[in-house]
Amino acid sequence: MFELESEMIAPLTESLPRLLIPEGPYVVACEVPDGARVIDIICASMPDSRDMAQAEGVANKLSRLSMAQTMVLALIWREKKVSASRLSAMTYVGLDELREGYLEPFCRAGLVDQEGRSWVVGSWGEARPGHLIAVEAKLTDWREAIWQAKDNRGRADYSYVALPKVSRRRTREELIKSAREQGVGVVELHPRGEAEIVLKARKTPSDVCIQKWQLAVRLLADSSRTNSRWTLIEGSAGA
């Protein structure tokens, strides 16, 4: 049995992608900071890992962006093609400030291109993650885990809690009922490290999952570093 939450991470990162991501390649990272929160595990399917290599050329440029710039660039990436006026309305940033502080610097850095009145990300944007999955691991406090997993729905397409196998029937039923109400999935970790999905997460609506693309920008920014927290697995997770 597990004595520390940290002991749960290795078996989870080994078995969860196989359960949650049917096709590779994919990336996985642990202890991912996002504002005041730290997400225990994030997995993201990458439909074509060659696009990750293409994005390495802009990784340093992405890593130098401010939080506000990352947010604006993430919106352009998410929308695929967006006009400056719509982007201004989405961000509450005036058109002049948007052009001078964001769009023009992005363009000079090769991060975005202008197509008529609209803006699109450059070729690096082909490294779009498929599904992004967040997992919160807890030894006993399942209520806090569900609260954190609910918060993670703003960051991920699917959000899960992972706990050691719950033996008490009433507690297990209460856990699953609460998770289902929040759209959160439940993973049980058995003593030998095998993970089992006992409740599948609901897909987060796009208007709720607004921080996914900011995390994706940071994923690419971090991907080419020698000490990157992200590990690219070329093979199929489900193999």
PDB file of C-alpha atoms in Angstrom:
ATOM      1  CA  MET A   1       0.000   0.000   0.000  1.00  0.00           C
ATOM      2  CA  PHE A   2       1.110   3.576  -0.617  1.00  0.00           C
ATOM      3  CA  GLU A   3       2.295   5.699   2.305  1.00  0.00           C
ATOM      4  CA  LEU A   4       2.964   8.924   0.398  1.00  0.00           C
ATOM      5  CA  GLU A   5       1.164  10.578  -2.498  1.00  0.00           C
ATOM      6  CA  SER A   6       4.489  10.869  -4.302  1.00  0.00           C
ATOM      7  CA  GLU A   7       4.676   7.055  -4.385  1.00  0.00           C
ATOM      8  CA  MET A   8       1.521   7.002  -6.519  1.00  0.00           C
ATOM      9  CA  ILE A   9       2.924   9.135  -9.331  1.00  0.00           C
ATOM     10  CA  ALA A  10       5.270   6.635 -11.027  1.00  0.00           C
ATOM     11  CA  PRO A  11       2.714   3.801 -11.370  1.00  0.00           C
ATOM     12  CA  LEU A  12       0.079   6.285 -12.501  1.00  0.00           C
ATOM     13  CA  THR A  13       2.250   7.808 -15.230  1.00  0.00           C
ATOM     14  CA  GLU A  14       3.111   4.305 -16.409  1.00  0.00           C
ATOM     15  CA  SER A  15      -0.423   2.928 -16.591  1.00  0.00           C
ATOM     16  CA  LEU A  16      -2.764   5.899 -17.096  1.00  0.00           C
ATOM     17  CA  PRO A  17      -1.772   6.848 -20.673  1.00  0.00           C
ATOM     18  CA  ARG A  18      -2.543   3.273 -21.740  1.00  0.00           C
ATOM     19  CA  LEU A  19      -6.038   3.661 -20.264  1.00  0.00           C
ATOM     20  CA  LEU A  20      -6.780   7.261 -21.211  1.00  0.00           C
ATOM     21  CA  ILE A  21      -4.970   7.771 -24.537  1.00  0.00           C
ATOM     22  CA  PRO A  22      -5.757   4.957 -26.992  1.00  0.00           C
ATOM     23  CA  GLU A  23      -3.277   6.062 -29.650  1.00  0.00           C
ATOM     24  CA  GLY A  24       0.219   7.548 -29.476  1.00  0.00           C
ATOM     25  CA  PRO A  25       2.386   9.434 -29.523  1.00  0.00           C
ATOM     26  CA  TYR A  26       1.746  11.407 -26.357  1.00  0.00           C
ATOM     27  CA  VAL A  27       3.503  13.561 -23.792  1.00  0.00           C
ATOM     28  CA  VAL A  28       3.300  13.261 -20.029  1.00  0.00           C
ATOM     29  CA  ALA A  29       4.469  15.571 -17.247  1.00  0.00           C
ATOM     30  CA  CYS A  30       4.293  15.608 -13.458  1.00  0.00           C
ATOM     31  CA  GLU A  31       3.942  18.477 -10.998  1.00  0.00           C
ATOM     32  CA  VAL A  32       2.972  21.043 -13.632  1.00  0.00           C
ATOM     33  CA  PRO A  33       2.597  24.557 -12.145  1.00  0.00           C
ATOM     34  CA  ASP A  34      -0.255  26.717 -13.358  1.00  0.00           C
ATOM     35  CA  GLY A  35      -0.731  29.926 -11.420  1.00  0.00           C
ATOM     36  CA  ALA A  36      -1.310  29.105  -7.754  1.00  0.00           C
ATOM     37  CA  ARG A  37      -2.011  25.444  -8.559  1.00  0.00           C
ATOM     38  CA  VAL A  38       0.268  22.507  -9.262  1.00  0.00           C
ATOM     39  CA  ILE A  39      -1.298  19.710 -11.316  1.00  0.00           C
ATOM     40  CA  ASP A  40      -0.037  16.263 -10.339  1.00  0.00           C
ATOM     41  CA  ILE A  41      -0.068  14.659 -13.804  1.00  0.00           C
ATOM     42  CA  ILE A  42      -0.890  15.907 -17.290  1.00  0.00           C
ATOM     43  CA  CYS A  43      -1.041  13.692 -20.373  1.00  0.00           C
ATOM     44  CA  ALA A  44      -1.621  15.040 -23.856  1.00  0.00           C
ATOM     45  CA  SER A  45      -2.048  13.128 -27.083  1.00  0.00           C
ATOM     46  CA  MET A  46       0.119  14.449 -29.904  1.00  0.00           C
ATOM     47  CA  PRO A  47      -1.307  13.301 -33.266  1.00  0.00           C
ATOM     48  CA  ASP A  48       2.022  13.757 -35.028  1.00  0.00           C
ATOM     49  CA  SER A  49       5.219  13.999 -32.999  1.00  0.00           C
ATOM     50  CA  ARG A  50       7.057  15.422 -36.025  1.00  0.00           C
ATOM     51  CA  ASP A  51       5.171  18.640 -35.393  1.00  0.00           C
ATOM     52  CA  MET A  52       6.785  18.778 -31.952  1.00  0.00           C
ATOM     53  CA  ALA A  53      10.213  18.827 -33.604  1.00  0.00           C
ATOM     54  CA  GLN A  54       9.044  21.598 -35.936  1.00  0.00           C
ATOM     55  CA  ALA A  55       7.956  23.633 -32.924  1.00  0.00           C
ATOM     56  CA  GLU A  56      11.392  23.435 -31.319  1.00  0.00           C
ATOM     57  CA  GLY A  57      12.527  26.358 -33.464  1.00  0.00           C
ATOM     58  CA  VAL A  58      10.147  28.703 -31.654  1.00  0.00           C
ATOM     59  CA  ALA A  59      10.379  27.129 -28.194  1.00  0.00           C
ATOM     60  CA  ASN A  60      12.754  29.796 -26.862  1.00  0.00           C
ATOM     61  CA  LYS A  61      10.539  32.554 -28.232  1.00  0.00           C
ATOM     62  CA  LEU A  62       7.493  31.002 -26.579  1.00  0.00           C
ATOM     63  CA  SER A  63       9.329  30.687 -23.270  1.00  0.00           C
ATOM     64  CA  ARG A  64      10.053  34.439 -23.240  1.00  0.00           C
ATOM     65  CA  LEU A  65       6.390  35.464 -23.485  1.00  0.00           C
ATOM     66  CA  SER A  66       4.703  37.158 -20.558  1.00  0.00           C
ATOM     67  CA  MET A  67       1.608  35.601 -19.022  1.00  0.00           C
ATOM     68  CA  ALA A  68      -0.593  38.114 -20.851  1.00  0.00           C
ATOM     69  CA  GLN A  69       1.148  37.455 -24.174  1.00  0.00           C
ATOM     70  CA  THR A  70       0.783  33.709 -23.660  1.00  0.00           C
ATOM     71  CA  MET A  71      -2.946  34.157 -23.097  1.00  0.00           C
ATOM     72  CA  VAL A  72      -3.400  36.188 -26.306  1.00  0.00           C
ATOM     73  CA  LEU A  73      -1.297  33.802 -28.393  1.00  0.00           C
ATOM     74  CA  ALA A  74      -3.229  30.844 -26.952  1.00  0.00           C
ATOM     75  CA  LEU A  75      -6.498  32.442 -28.046  1.00  0.00           C
ATOM     76  CA  ILE A  76      -5.237  32.865 -31.613  1.00  0.00           C
ATOM     77  CA  TRP A  77      -4.110  29.238 -31.599  1.00  0.00           C
ATOM     78  CA  ARG A  78      -7.421  28.016 -30.206  1.00  0.00           C
ATOM     79  CA  GLU A  79      -9.534  30.017 -32.653  1.00  0.00           C
ATOM     80  CA  LYS A  80      -7.318  28.962 -35.607  1.00  0.00           C
ATOM     81  CA  LYS A  81      -8.152  32.238 -37.394  1.00  0.00           C
ATOM     82  CA  VAL A  82      -9.301  35.398 -35.661  1.00  0.00           C
ATOM     83  CA  SER A  83      -9.605  39.096 -36.498  1.00  0.00           C
ATOM     84  CA  ALA A  84      -7.982  41.785 -34.389  1.00  0.00           C
ATOM     85  CA  SER A  85     -11.372  43.269 -33.507  1.00  0.00           C
ATOM     86  CA  ARG A  86     -12.692  39.932 -32.236  1.00  0.00           C
ATOM     87  CA  LEU A  87      -9.484  39.316 -30.329  1.00  0.00           C
ATOM     88  CA  SER A  88      -9.815  42.763 -28.763  1.00  0.00           C
ATOM     89  CA  ALA A  89     -13.354  41.943 -27.642  1.00  0.00           C
ATOM     90  CA  MET A  90     -12.246  38.594 -26.217  1.00  0.00           C
ATOM     91  CA  THR A  91      -9.336  40.036 -24.242  1.00  0.00           C
ATOM     92  CA  TYR A  92     -10.671  43.516 -23.376  1.00  0.00           C
ATOM     93  CA  VAL A  93      -7.439  44.938 -24.805  1.00  0.00           C
ATOM     94  CA  GLY A  94      -7.754  48.002 -27.044  1.00  0.00           C
ATOM     95  CA  LEU A  95      -6.923  47.579 -30.724  1.00  0.00           C
ATOM     96  CA  ASP A  96      -3.880  49.854 -30.642  1.00  0.00           C
ATOM     97  CA  GLU A  97      -2.436  48.140 -27.569  1.00  0.00           C
ATOM     98  CA  LEU A  98      -3.247  44.743 -29.046  1.00  0.00           C
ATOM     99  CA  ARG A  99      -1.352  45.493 -32.249  1.00  0.00           C
ATOM    100  CA  GLU A 100       1.641  47.204 -30.631  1.00  0.00           C
ATOM    101  CA  GLY A 101       2.047  44.978 -27.586  1.00  0.00           C
ATOM    102  CA  TYR A 102       1.026  41.624 -28.980  1.00  0.00           C
ATOM    103  CA  LEU A 103       0.319  41.102 -32.683  1.00  0.00           C
ATOM    104  CA  GLU A 104       3.261  43.016 -34.136  1.00  0.00           C
ATOM    105  CA  PRO A 105       5.821  41.472 -31.723  1.00  0.00           C
ATOM    106  CA  PHE A 106       4.318  38.040 -32.426  1.00  0.00           C
ATOM    107  CA  CYS A 107       4.645  38.668 -36.147  1.00  0.00           C
ATOM    108  CA  ARG A 108       8.277  39.810 -35.873  1.00  0.00           C
ATOM    109  CA  ALA A 109       9.082  36.676 -33.884  1.00  0.00           C
ATOM    110  CA  GLY A 110       7.470  34.449 -36.496  1.00  0.00           C
ATOM    111  CA  LEU A 111       4.794  33.249 -34.094  1.00  0.00           C
ATOM    112  CA  VAL A 112       1.808  34.523 -36.086  1.00  0.00           C
ATOM    113  CA  ASP A 113       0.964  35.469 -39.662  1.00  0.00           C
ATOM    114  CA  GLN A 114      -1.586  37.933 -40.964  1.00  0.00           C
ATOM    115  CA  GLU A 115      -4.108  36.716 -43.521  1.00  0.00           C
ATOM    116  CA  GLY A 116      -6.177  39.637 -44.700  1.00  0.00           C
ATOM    117  CA  ARG A 117      -7.835  41.043 -41.590  1.00  0.00           C
ATOM    118  CA  SER A 118      -7.268  37.887 -39.596  1.00  0.00           C
ATOM    119  CA  TRP A 119      -4.384  36.425 -37.641  1.00  0.00           C
ATOM    120  CA  VAL A 120      -3.227  32.809 -37.494  1.00  0.00           C
ATOM    121  CA  VAL A 121      -0.363  31.080 -35.703  1.00  0.00           C
ATOM    122  CA  GLY A 122       2.653  30.028 -37.756  1.00  0.00           C
ATOM    123  CA  SER A 123       3.522  26.509 -38.863  1.00  0.00           C
ATOM    124  CA  TRP A 124       4.614  25.649 -35.308  1.00  0.00           C
ATOM    125  CA  GLY A 125       0.908  25.601 -34.443  1.00  0.00           C
ATOM    126  CA  GLU A 126       0.545  22.282 -36.276  1.00  0.00           C
ATOM    127  CA  ALA A 127       1.786  20.725 -33.034  1.00  0.00           C
ATOM    128  CA  ARG A 128      -1.722  20.987 -31.645  1.00  0.00           C
ATOM    129  CA  PRO A 129      -2.357  18.618 -28.757  1.00  0.00           C
ATOM    130  CA  GLY A 130      -5.309  16.295 -29.151  1.00  0.00           C
ATOM    131  CA  HIS A 131      -6.873  15.560 -25.801  1.00  0.00           C
ATOM    132  CA  LEU A 132      -5.289  17.035 -22.685  1.00  0.00           C
ATOM    133  CA  ILE A 133      -5.944  15.050 -19.498  1.00  0.00           C
ATOM    134  CA  ALA A 134      -5.295  16.239 -15.939  1.00  0.00           C
ATOM    135  CA  VAL A 135      -5.014  13.920 -12.938  1.00  0.00           C
ATOM    136  CA  GLU A 136      -4.992  14.775  -9.234  1.00  0.00           C
ATOM    137  CA  ALA A 137      -3.587  12.059  -6.956  1.00  0.00           C
ATOM    138  CA  LYS A 138      -4.616  11.833  -3.302  1.00  0.00           C
ATOM    139  CA  LEU A 139      -4.057   9.217  -0.604  1.00  0.00           C
ATOM    140  CA  THR A 140      -7.240   9.807   1.395  1.00  0.00           C
ATOM    141  CA  ASP A 141      -8.773  13.269   0.970  1.00  0.00           C
ATOM    142  CA  TRP A 142     -11.017  12.520  -1.989  1.00  0.00           C
ATOM    143  CA  ARG A 143     -13.151  15.632  -1.421  1.00  0.00           C
ATOM    144  CA  GLU A 144     -10.170  17.922  -1.930  1.00  0.00           C
ATOM    145  CA  ALA A 145      -9.118  15.833  -4.930  1.00  0.00           C
ATOM    146  CA  ILE A 146     -12.531  16.307  -6.544  1.00  0.00           C
ATOM    147  CA  TRP A 147     -12.424  20.047  -5.852  1.00  0.00           C
ATOM    148  CA  GLN A 148      -9.016  20.245  -7.543  1.00  0.00           C
ATOM    149  CA  ALA A 149     -10.147  18.051 -10.429  1.00  0.00           C
ATOM    150  CA  LYS A 150     -13.220  20.223 -10.924  1.00  0.00           C
ATOM    151  CA  ASP A 151     -10.917  23.254 -11.102  1.00  0.00           C
ATOM    152  CA  ASN A 152      -8.772  21.405 -13.641  1.00  0.00           C
ATOM    153  CA  ARG A 153     -11.721  21.160 -16.032  1.00  0.00           C
ATOM    154  CA  GLY A 154     -10.821  24.728 -17.005  1.00  0.00           C
ATOM    155  CA  ARG A 155      -7.416  23.419 -18.108  1.00  0.00           C
ATOM    156  CA  ALA A 156      -8.061  20.003 -19.589  1.00  0.00           C
ATOM    157  CA  ASP A 157     -10.440  18.147 -21.881  1.00  0.00           C
ATOM    158  CA  TYR A 158     -10.797  15.419 -19.264  1.00  0.00           C
ATOM    159  CA  SER A 159     -10.110  15.645 -15.535  1.00  0.00           C
ATOM    160  CA  TYR A 160      -9.571  12.741 -13.142  1.00  0.00           C
ATOM    161  CA  VAL A 161      -8.885  12.000  -9.490  1.00  0.00           C
ATOM    162  CA  ALA A 162      -6.665   9.053  -8.612  1.00  0.00           C
ATOM    163  CA  LEU A 163      -6.795   7.352  -5.224  1.00  0.00           C
ATOM    164  CA  PRO A 164      -5.766   4.019  -3.718  1.00  0.00           C
ATOM    165  CA  LYS A 165      -8.535   1.441  -4.041  1.00  0.00           C
ATOM    166  CA  VAL A 166     -11.355   2.416  -1.671  1.00  0.00           C
ATOM    167  CA  SER A 167     -12.477  -0.568   0.406  1.00  0.00           C
ATOM    168  CA  ARG A 168     -15.446   0.949   2.242  1.00  0.00           C
ATOM    169  CA  ARG A 169     -18.563   0.629   0.099  1.00  0.00           C
ATOM    170  CA  ARG A 170     -20.314   3.736   1.426  1.00  0.00           C
ATOM    171  CA  THR A 171     -17.252   5.935   0.963  1.00  0.00           C
ATOM    172  CA  ARG A 172     -16.697   4.586  -2.551  1.00  0.00           C
ATOM    173  CA  GLU A 173     -20.308   5.243  -3.549  1.00  0.00           C
ATOM    174  CA  GLU A 174     -20.131   8.770  -2.127  1.00  0.00           C
ATOM    175  CA  LEU A 175     -16.887   9.413  -3.996  1.00  0.00           C
ATOM    176  CA  ILE A 176     -18.283   8.234  -7.327  1.00  0.00           C
ATOM    177  CA  LYS A 177     -21.551  10.138  -6.866  1.00  0.00           C
ATOM    178  CA  SER A 178     -19.715  13.387  -6.092  1.00  0.00           C
ATOM    179  CA  ALA A 179     -17.289  12.927  -8.988  1.00  0.00           C
ATOM    180  CA  ARG A 180     -20.104  12.205 -11.440  1.00  0.00           C
ATOM    181  CA  GLU A 181     -21.918  15.388 -10.402  1.00  0.00           C
ATOM    182  CA  GLN A 182     -18.786  17.427 -11.203  1.00  0.00           C
ATOM    183  CA  GLY A 183     -17.988  15.696 -14.500  1.00  0.00           C
ATOM    184  CA  VAL A 184     -14.795  14.301 -12.993  1.00  0.00           C
ATOM    185  CA  GLY A 185     -13.464  10.792 -13.609  1.00  0.00           C
ATOM    186  CA  VAL A 186     -12.190   8.407 -10.938  1.00  0.00           C
ATOM    187  CA  VAL A 187      -9.130   6.158 -11.126  1.00  0.00           C
ATOM    188  CA  GLU A 188      -8.364   3.568  -8.460  1.00  0.00           C
ATOM    189  CA  LEU A 189      -4.770   2.502  -7.934  1.00  0.00           C
ATOM    190  CA  HIS A 190      -4.338  -1.063  -6.738  1.00  0.00           C
ATOM    191  CA  PRO A 191      -1.590  -2.062  -4.257  1.00  0.00           C
ATOM    192  CA  ARG A 192       0.678  -3.457  -6.980  1.00  0.00           C
ATOM    193  CA  GLY A 193       0.396  -0.285  -9.040  1.00  0.00           C
ATOM    194  CA  GLU A 194      -2.276  -1.266 -11.556  1.00  0.00           C
ATOM    195  CA  ALA A 195      -4.678   1.567 -12.336  1.00  0.00           C
ATOM    196  CA  GLU A 196      -8.368   1.039 -13.033  1.00  0.00           C
ATOM    197  CA  ILE A 197     -10.892   3.577 -14.320  1.00  0.00           C
ATOM    198  CA  VAL A 198     -14.055   3.216 -12.241  1.00  0.00           C
ATOM    199  CA  LEU A 199     -15.745   6.341 -13.622  1.00  0.00           C
ATOM    200  CA  LYS A 200     -14.987   8.008 -16.950  1.00  0.00           C
ATOM    201  CA  ALA A 201     -14.725  11.792 -16.990  1.00  0.00           C
ATOM    202  CA  ARG A 202     -17.093  13.867 -19.089  1.00  0.00           C
ATOM    203  CA  LYS A 203     -15.466  15.921 -21.824  1.00  0.00           C
ATOM    204  CA  THR A 204     -15.119  19.524 -20.733  1.00  0.00           C
ATOM    205  CA  PRO A 205     -17.096  21.974 -22.921  1.00  0.00           C
ATOM    206  CA  SER A 206     -14.840  24.256 -24.967  1.00  0.00           C
ATOM    207  CA  ASP A 207     -16.245  27.378 -23.289  1.00  0.00           C
ATOM    208  CA  VAL A 208     -15.134  25.971 -19.916  1.00  0.00           C
ATOM    209  CA  CYS A 209     -11.781  24.542 -21.008  1.00  0.00           C
ATOM    210  CA  ILE A 210     -10.308  27.976 -21.690  1.00  0.00           C
ATOM    211  CA  GLN A 211      -6.832  27.481 -20.193  1.00  0.00           C
ATOM    212  CA  LYS A 212      -5.942  24.392 -22.217  1.00  0.00           C
ATOM    213  CA  TRP A 213      -4.215  26.342 -24.953  1.00  0.00           C
ATOM    214  CA  GLN A 214      -2.156  28.367 -22.487  1.00  0.00           C
ATOM    215  CA  LEU A 215      -0.872  25.095 -21.048  1.00  0.00           C
ATOM    216  CA  ALA A 216      -0.214  23.875 -24.590  1.00  0.00           C
ATOM    217  CA  VAL A 217       1.886  26.969 -25.376  1.00  0.00           C
ATOM    218  CA  ARG A 218       3.911  26.332 -22.228  1.00  0.00           C
ATOM    219  CA  LEU A 219       4.220  22.665 -23.158  1.00  0.00           C
ATOM    220  CA  LEU A 220       5.884  23.588 -26.447  1.00  0.00           C
ATOM    221  CA  ALA A 221       7.998  26.274 -24.785  1.00  0.00           C
ATOM    222  CA  ASP A 222       9.335  23.688 -22.349  1.00  0.00           C
ATOM    223  CA  SER A 223       9.630  20.793 -24.792  1.00  0.00           C
ATOM    224  CA  SER A 224      13.096  21.542 -26.179  1.00  0.00           C
ATOM    225  CA  ARG A 225      14.823  22.152 -22.846  1.00  0.00           C
ATOM    226  CA  THR A 226      17.282  19.517 -21.673  1.00  0.00           C
ATOM    227  CA  ASN A 227      15.556  19.476 -18.275  1.00  0.00           C
ATOM    228  CA  SER A 228      12.038  19.589 -19.699  1.00  0.00           C
ATOM    229  CA  ARG A 229       9.336  18.229 -17.409  1.00  0.00           C
ATOM    230  CA  TRP A 230       7.553  16.843 -20.489  1.00  0.00           C
ATOM    231  CA  THR A 231       8.415  13.366 -21.779  1.00  0.00           C
ATOM    232  CA  LEU A 232       7.472  12.468 -25.348  1.00  0.00           C
ATOM    233  CA  ILE A 233       6.477   8.832 -25.827  1.00  0.00           C
ATOM    234  CA  GLU A 234       6.597   7.910 -29.512  1.00  0.00           C
ATOM    235  CA  GLY A 235       4.767   4.596 -29.291  1.00  0.00           C
ATOM    236  CA  SER A 236       1.056   4.030 -28.876  1.00  0.00           C
ATOM    237  CA  ALA A 237      -0.146   4.395 -25.305  1.00  0.00           C
ATOM    238  CA  GLY A 238      -2.684   1.674 -25.837  1.00  0.00           C
ATOM    239  CA  ALA A 239      -0.175  -0.822 -27.229  1.00  0.00           C
TER     240      ALA A 239
END
